[in-house]
Amino acid sequence: MEPAVSLAVCALLFLLWIRVKGLEFVLIHQRWVFVCLFLLPLSLIFDIYYYVRAWVVFKLSSAPRLHEQRVRDIQKQVREWKEQGSKTFMCTGRPGWLTVSLRVGKYKKTHKNIMINMMDILEVDTKKQIVRVEPLVTMGQVTALLTSIGWTLPVLPELDDLTVGGLIMGTGIESSSHKYGLFQHICTAYELVLADGSFVRCTPSENSDLFYAVPWSCGTLGFLVTAEIRIIPAKKYVKLRFEPVRGLENICDKFSRESQRLENHFVEGLLYSLDEAVIMTGVMTDEAEASKLNSIGSYYKPWFFKHVEKYLKTDQEGLEYIPLRQYYHRHTRSIFWELQDIIPFGNNPVFRYLFGWMVPPKISLLKLTQGETLRKLYEQHHVVQDMLVPMKCMLQALHTFHNDIHVYPIWLCPFILPSQPGLVHPKGDEAELYIDIGAYGEPRVKHFEARSCMRQLEKFVRSMHGFQMLYADCYMNREEFWEMFDGSLYHKLREQLNCQDAFPEVYDKICKAARH
């Protein structure tokens, strides 16, 4: 009874403290208290529920039977919208706080919400090497199932809660992208419900214009209901090499060379300052040296980016064997390095051993509980951006990031960008090697002002024929946006499919200059 009484007393004192200080004060200045006491347990309950649900649905094979009915229900909602006069744009009915994007989608309050309850894996066809999924299937679901039967996605983006629909309608990347491209490039077919309520399937050879226009369109051409994605045989471990590199030119040269070596299954870099980085290269393997096995995904283990930093501090190269699924989600527990700003002591061994099994809090719950004041503070004093630039511009780009925002660590991830139709493609007619530069954290540059600094960075990316990931805050005006992205095929499809009165243009949906 004594522990229960102590817990009750602590809870009572906490509630009294909130009453005295005010809930907003606690959420802003002592957010870790709220996160640890409420959001971590709630996140754990969410994860357990969705894991059990996905396992039961797949074992009972009920998803394929229910899928067709769900598609018909979406078609019915769209046709009812048309019958009622098509008075407003349509959008998915999924609450904005459930998305991984930090952007707040206010358009859902004014648009017709189409409910899309589609979160199941429908089929794994190992002969055709295809997995067929619904749009709200998460990367956590995919890895849990596929790795258990010896398969994986060629490109499996990092965070557990990223959905297939978000990765197609937006984009997705991983350290294997130097071989396979972005997430859209491993997809072989999409099925959508269009603005008139009709159902369409598109592949590179069937309705190919739509197939190439869908990625990055943010749901403004139709409602995605199914995706077919390539799968490849998986192995048990990733044999990962860690190499500290100093000097920016050396970093760029080493990273570019490793990215061009296709025998590397995985290539990633963490830049800890302008002239200090650790570059990691990995290959899948079924064999592991027991003394070098590192289950980095275990709750009591150090956060991955802190573990990697040790190789930089000791100036030693390293070799480790990491279980495949744990490698894929190596940054999940610390949400890359964002969690250190929310729970400053989160990587402390005592916290990890006592509470690490509940980490991380779900990004959706963090968004739901942040409040308007905290959201504005984050917007003005926090950066979450991924900029994609040609590899040949890496040196200049890292200097620009350093001067404009000065955020470290910086995530470096290479990818091959094929020359295909659509919103995003290289400047020439051939595939080109690009790099994703991910900046997440509090800018250290003096007199940082979000709008002006980000517009300056966006201008640089446009000048390099680069692209900005659309999950993040975008400050470009319409002309600048369509200078960055090739809208020729997109606008052609918008007109052909009568999307102008059904869905907002992608710019109006995601850019701050267009949103109200």
Short mmCIF file of N, CA and C in Angstrom, two decimals, residues 76-159:
data_model
loop_
_atom_site.label_atom_id
_atom_site.label_comp_id
_atom_site.label_asym_id
_atom_site.label_seq_id
_atom_site.Cartn_x
_atom_site.Cartn_y
_atom_site.Cartn_z
N LYS A 76 -18.55 6.40 -51.72
CA LYS A 76 -19.88 6.89 -51.34
C LYS A 76 -19.80 8.30 -50.74
N GLN A 77 -18.81 8.54 -49.88
CA GLN A 77 -18.64 9.86 -49.27
C GLN A 77 -18.34 10.92 -50.33
N VAL A 78 -17.49 10.58 -51.30
CA VAL A 78 -17.14 11.53 -52.36
C VAL A 78 -18.36 11.85 -53.22
N ARG A 79 -19.15 10.84 -53.55
CA ARG A 79 -20.34 11.06 -54.38
C ARG A 79 -21.39 11.88 -53.63
N GLU A 80 -21.50 11.67 -52.33
CA GLU A 80 -22.42 12.49 -51.53
C GLU A 80 -21.97 13.94 -51.52
N TRP A 81 -20.66 14.15 -51.46
CA TRP A 81 -20.11 15.52 -51.51
C TRP A 81 -20.50 16.18 -52.84
N LYS A 82 -20.42 15.44 -53.94
CA LYS A 82 -20.79 15.98 -55.25
C LYS A 82 -22.29 16.29 -55.30
N GLU A 83 -23.10 15.38 -54.76
CA GLU A 83 -24.55 15.57 -54.77
C GLU A 83 -24.97 16.79 -53.95
N GLN A 84 -24.16 17.11 -52.92
CA GLN A 84 -24.47 18.25 -52.06
C GLN A 84 -23.95 19.56 -52.63
N GLY A 85 -23.40 19.50 -53.84
CA GLY A 85 -23.01 20.73 -54.52
C GLY A 85 -21.54 21.05 -54.55
N SER A 86 -20.69 20.17 -54.01
CA SER A 86 -19.23 20.39 -54.06
C SER A 86 -18.87 21.78 -53.55
N LYS A 87 -19.40 22.13 -52.38
CA LYS A 87 -19.28 23.50 -51.89
C LYS A 87 -17.89 23.84 -51.35
N THR A 88 -17.19 22.85 -50.85
CA THR A 88 -15.85 23.09 -50.30
C THR A 88 -14.89 22.04 -50.85
N PHE A 89 -13.60 22.29 -50.67
CA PHE A 89 -12.62 21.27 -51.03
C PHE A 89 -12.77 20.05 -50.12
N MET A 90 -12.24 18.92 -50.58
CA MET A 90 -12.21 17.71 -49.76
C MET A 90 -10.79 17.49 -49.21
N CYS A 91 -10.73 16.77 -48.08
CA CYS A 91 -9.46 16.33 -47.53
C CYS A 91 -9.73 15.08 -46.70
N THR A 92 -8.69 14.39 -46.29
CA THR A 92 -8.89 13.22 -45.43
C THR A 92 -9.40 13.67 -44.07
N GLY A 93 -10.17 12.81 -43.43
CA GLY A 93 -10.74 13.16 -42.13
C GLY A 93 -9.82 12.85 -40.96
N ARG A 94 -8.62 12.39 -41.24
CA ARG A 94 -7.67 12.09 -40.16
C ARG A 94 -7.28 13.38 -39.45
N PRO A 95 -7.44 13.47 -38.12
CA PRO A 95 -7.09 14.71 -37.40
C PRO A 95 -5.65 15.13 -37.67
N GLY A 96 -5.44 16.44 -37.79
CA GLY A 96 -4.12 16.96 -38.10
C GLY A 96 -3.07 16.60 -37.07
N TRP A 97 -3.48 16.46 -35.80
CA TRP A 97 -2.50 16.16 -34.76
C TRP A 97 -1.96 14.73 -34.85
N LEU A 98 -2.62 13.87 -35.62
CA LEU A 98 -2.16 12.49 -35.74
C LEU A 98 -1.00 12.35 -36.72
N THR A 99 -0.76 13.36 -37.54
CA THR A 99 0.32 13.27 -38.53
C THR A 99 1.67 13.52 -37.87
N VAL A 100 2.74 12.97 -38.47
CA VAL A 100 4.09 13.17 -37.94
C VAL A 100 4.59 14.58 -38.24
N SER A 101 4.09 15.20 -39.30
CA SER A 101 4.48 16.57 -39.63
C SER A 101 4.17 17.51 -38.47
N LEU A 102 5.09 18.45 -38.22
CA LEU A 102 4.86 19.43 -37.15
C LEU A 102 3.93 20.55 -37.58
N ARG A 103 3.62 20.60 -38.88
CA ARG A 103 2.74 21.64 -39.39
C ARG A 103 1.31 21.38 -38.93
N VAL A 104 0.59 22.44 -38.60
CA VAL A 104 -0.80 22.34 -38.18
C VAL A 104 -1.70 22.59 -39.39
N GLY A 105 -2.47 21.58 -39.79
CA GLY A 105 -3.33 21.71 -40.96
C GLY A 105 -4.69 22.30 -40.62
N LYS A 106 -4.79 23.61 -40.66
CA LYS A 106 -6.04 24.27 -40.30
C LYS A 106 -7.13 24.08 -41.35
N TYR A 107 -6.73 23.67 -42.56
CA TYR A 107 -7.70 23.50 -43.63
C TYR A 107 -8.75 22.43 -43.30
N LYS A 108 -8.43 21.52 -42.39
CA LYS A 108 -9.38 20.46 -42.07
C LYS A 108 -10.65 21.01 -41.42
N LYS A 109 -10.56 22.21 -40.85
CA LYS A 109 -11.73 22.81 -40.21
C LYS A 109 -12.73 23.35 -41.23
N THR A 110 -12.26 23.65 -42.45
CA THR A 110 -13.13 24.26 -43.45
C THR A 110 -13.43 23.34 -44.63
N HIS A 111 -12.65 22.26 -44.79
CA HIS A 111 -12.86 21.36 -45.91
C HIS A 111 -13.79 20.21 -45.52
N LYS A 112 -14.33 19.55 -46.52
CA LYS A 112 -15.14 18.36 -46.32
C LYS A 112 -14.22 17.20 -45.94
N ASN A 113 -14.40 16.66 -44.75
CA ASN A 113 -13.54 15.58 -44.27
C ASN A 113 -14.06 14.23 -44.75
N ILE A 114 -13.25 13.53 -45.52
CA ILE A 114 -13.58 12.18 -45.99
C ILE A 114 -12.88 11.18 -45.06
N MET A 115 -13.67 10.38 -44.37
CA MET A 115 -13.10 9.46 -43.39
C MET A 115 -12.47 8.26 -44.11
N ILE A 116 -11.18 8.03 -43.82
CA ILE A 116 -10.43 6.94 -44.44
C ILE A 116 -9.81 6.10 -43.33
N ASN A 117 -10.48 5.04 -42.97
CA ASN A 117 -10.04 4.16 -41.89
C ASN A 117 -9.34 2.94 -42.51
N MET A 118 -8.14 3.15 -43.01
CA MET A 118 -7.45 2.10 -43.76
C MET A 118 -6.02 1.95 -43.23
N MET A 119 -5.80 0.99 -42.34
CA MET A 119 -4.52 0.88 -41.64
C MET A 119 -3.99 -0.55 -41.59
N ASP A 120 -4.29 -1.34 -42.64
CA ASP A 120 -3.91 -2.75 -42.59
C ASP A 120 -3.01 -3.17 -43.75
N ILE A 121 -2.16 -4.15 -43.46
CA ILE A 121 -1.37 -4.81 -44.49
C ILE A 121 -2.27 -5.86 -45.14
N LEU A 122 -2.45 -5.76 -46.44
CA LEU A 122 -3.42 -6.60 -47.13
C LEU A 122 -2.83 -7.93 -47.62
N GLU A 123 -1.59 -7.90 -48.09
CA GLU A 123 -1.02 -9.11 -48.69
C GLU A 123 0.49 -8.98 -48.79
N VAL A 124 1.17 -10.08 -48.56
CA VAL A 124 2.61 -10.17 -48.83
C VAL A 124 2.81 -11.27 -49.85
N ASP A 125 3.24 -10.90 -51.05
CA ASP A 125 3.44 -11.85 -52.13
C ASP A 125 4.94 -12.02 -52.34
N THR A 126 5.51 -13.09 -51.78
CA THR A 126 6.96 -13.27 -51.85
C THR A 126 7.41 -13.74 -53.23
N LYS A 127 6.50 -14.29 -54.02
CA LYS A 127 6.87 -14.69 -55.38
C LYS A 127 7.06 -13.47 -56.27
N LYS A 128 6.10 -12.54 -56.20
CA LYS A 128 6.22 -11.31 -56.98
C LYS A 128 7.09 -10.27 -56.26
N GLN A 129 7.43 -10.56 -55.00
CA GLN A 129 8.20 -9.65 -54.15
C GLN A 129 7.51 -8.29 -54.05
N ILE A 130 6.23 -8.38 -53.60
CA ILE A 130 5.39 -7.18 -53.45
C ILE A 130 4.64 -7.28 -52.12
N VAL A 131 4.52 -6.17 -51.42
CA VAL A 131 3.60 -6.08 -50.28
C VAL A 131 2.52 -5.07 -50.65
N ARG A 132 1.28 -5.45 -50.37
CA ARG A 132 0.13 -4.60 -50.71
C ARG A 132 -0.45 -4.06 -49.41
N VAL A 133 -0.54 -2.74 -49.29
CA VAL A 133 -0.90 -2.14 -48.01
C VAL A 133 -1.92 -1.01 -48.20
N GLU A 134 -2.60 -0.69 -47.09
CA GLU A 134 -3.47 0.48 -47.05
C GLU A 134 -2.66 1.71 -46.64
N PRO A 135 -3.18 2.91 -46.85
CA PRO A 135 -2.35 4.12 -46.70
C PRO A 135 -1.93 4.45 -45.27
N LEU A 136 -2.68 4.00 -44.27
CA LEU A 136 -2.33 4.36 -42.90
C LEU A 136 -1.47 3.30 -42.20
N VAL A 137 -1.00 2.32 -42.96
CA VAL A 137 -0.04 1.36 -42.41
C VAL A 137 1.25 2.11 -42.07
N THR A 138 1.81 1.83 -40.89
CA THR A 138 3.01 2.52 -40.44
C THR A 138 4.27 1.71 -40.72
N MET A 139 5.40 2.39 -40.66
CA MET A 139 6.67 1.70 -40.84
C MET A 139 6.93 0.71 -39.70
N GLY A 140 6.42 1.01 -38.51
CA GLY A 140 6.54 0.06 -37.41
C GLY A 140 5.81 -1.24 -37.71
N GLN A 141 4.60 -1.14 -38.26
CA GLN A 141 3.85 -2.33 -38.67
C GLN A 141 4.60 -3.12 -39.72
N VAL A 142 5.12 -2.41 -40.71
CA VAL A 142 5.79 -3.06 -41.84
C VAL A 142 7.01 -3.84 -41.38
N THR A 143 7.86 -3.21 -40.56
CA THR A 143 9.07 -3.92 -40.12
C THR A 143 8.74 -5.08 -39.21
N ALA A 144 7.74 -4.90 -38.33
CA ALA A 144 7.37 -5.99 -37.42
C ALA A 144 6.96 -7.23 -38.19
N LEU A 145 6.18 -7.04 -39.26
CA LEU A 145 5.71 -8.19 -40.04
C LEU A 145 6.79 -8.72 -40.99
N LEU A 146 7.34 -7.83 -41.82
CA LEU A 146 8.24 -8.31 -42.87
C LEU A 146 9.52 -8.94 -42.33
N THR A 147 10.15 -8.33 -41.32
CA THR A 147 11.39 -8.91 -40.81
C THR A 147 11.14 -10.26 -40.13
N SER A 148 9.93 -10.46 -39.61
CA SER A 148 9.61 -11.73 -38.97
C SER A 148 9.51 -12.88 -39.97
N ILE A 149 9.30 -12.56 -41.26
CA ILE A 149 9.20 -13.61 -42.28
C ILE A 149 10.34 -13.53 -43.29
N GLY A 150 11.39 -12.75 -42.94
CA GLY A 150 12.61 -12.74 -43.74
C GLY A 150 12.63 -11.79 -44.92
N TRP A 151 11.78 -10.74 -44.88
CA TRP A 151 11.73 -9.77 -45.97
C TRP A 151 11.81 -8.35 -45.40
N THR A 152 12.05 -7.39 -46.28
CA THR A 152 12.07 -5.98 -45.87
C THR A 152 11.79 -5.09 -47.07
N LEU A 153 11.55 -3.82 -46.82
CA LEU A 153 11.44 -2.84 -47.90
C LEU A 153 12.84 -2.37 -48.29
N PRO A 154 13.08 -2.13 -49.57
CA PRO A 154 14.39 -1.58 -49.97
C PRO A 154 14.69 -0.24 -49.32
N VAL A 155 13.64 0.59 -49.14
CA VAL A 155 13.77 1.89 -48.46
C VAL A 155 12.76 1.90 -47.33
N LEU A 156 13.26 1.92 -46.10
CA LEU A 156 12.35 1.86 -44.95
C LEU A 156 12.61 3.06 -44.04
N PRO A 157 11.87 4.16 -44.24
CA PRO A 157 12.12 5.38 -43.47
C PRO A 157 12.03 5.15 -41.97
N GLU A 158 12.75 5.99 -41.26
CA GLU A 158 13.17 5.78 -39.89
C GLU A 158 12.09 5.65 -38.82
N LEU A 159 11.22 6.63 -38.67
CA LEU A 159 10.35 6.70 -37.50
C LEU A 159 9.19 5.71 -37.59
#
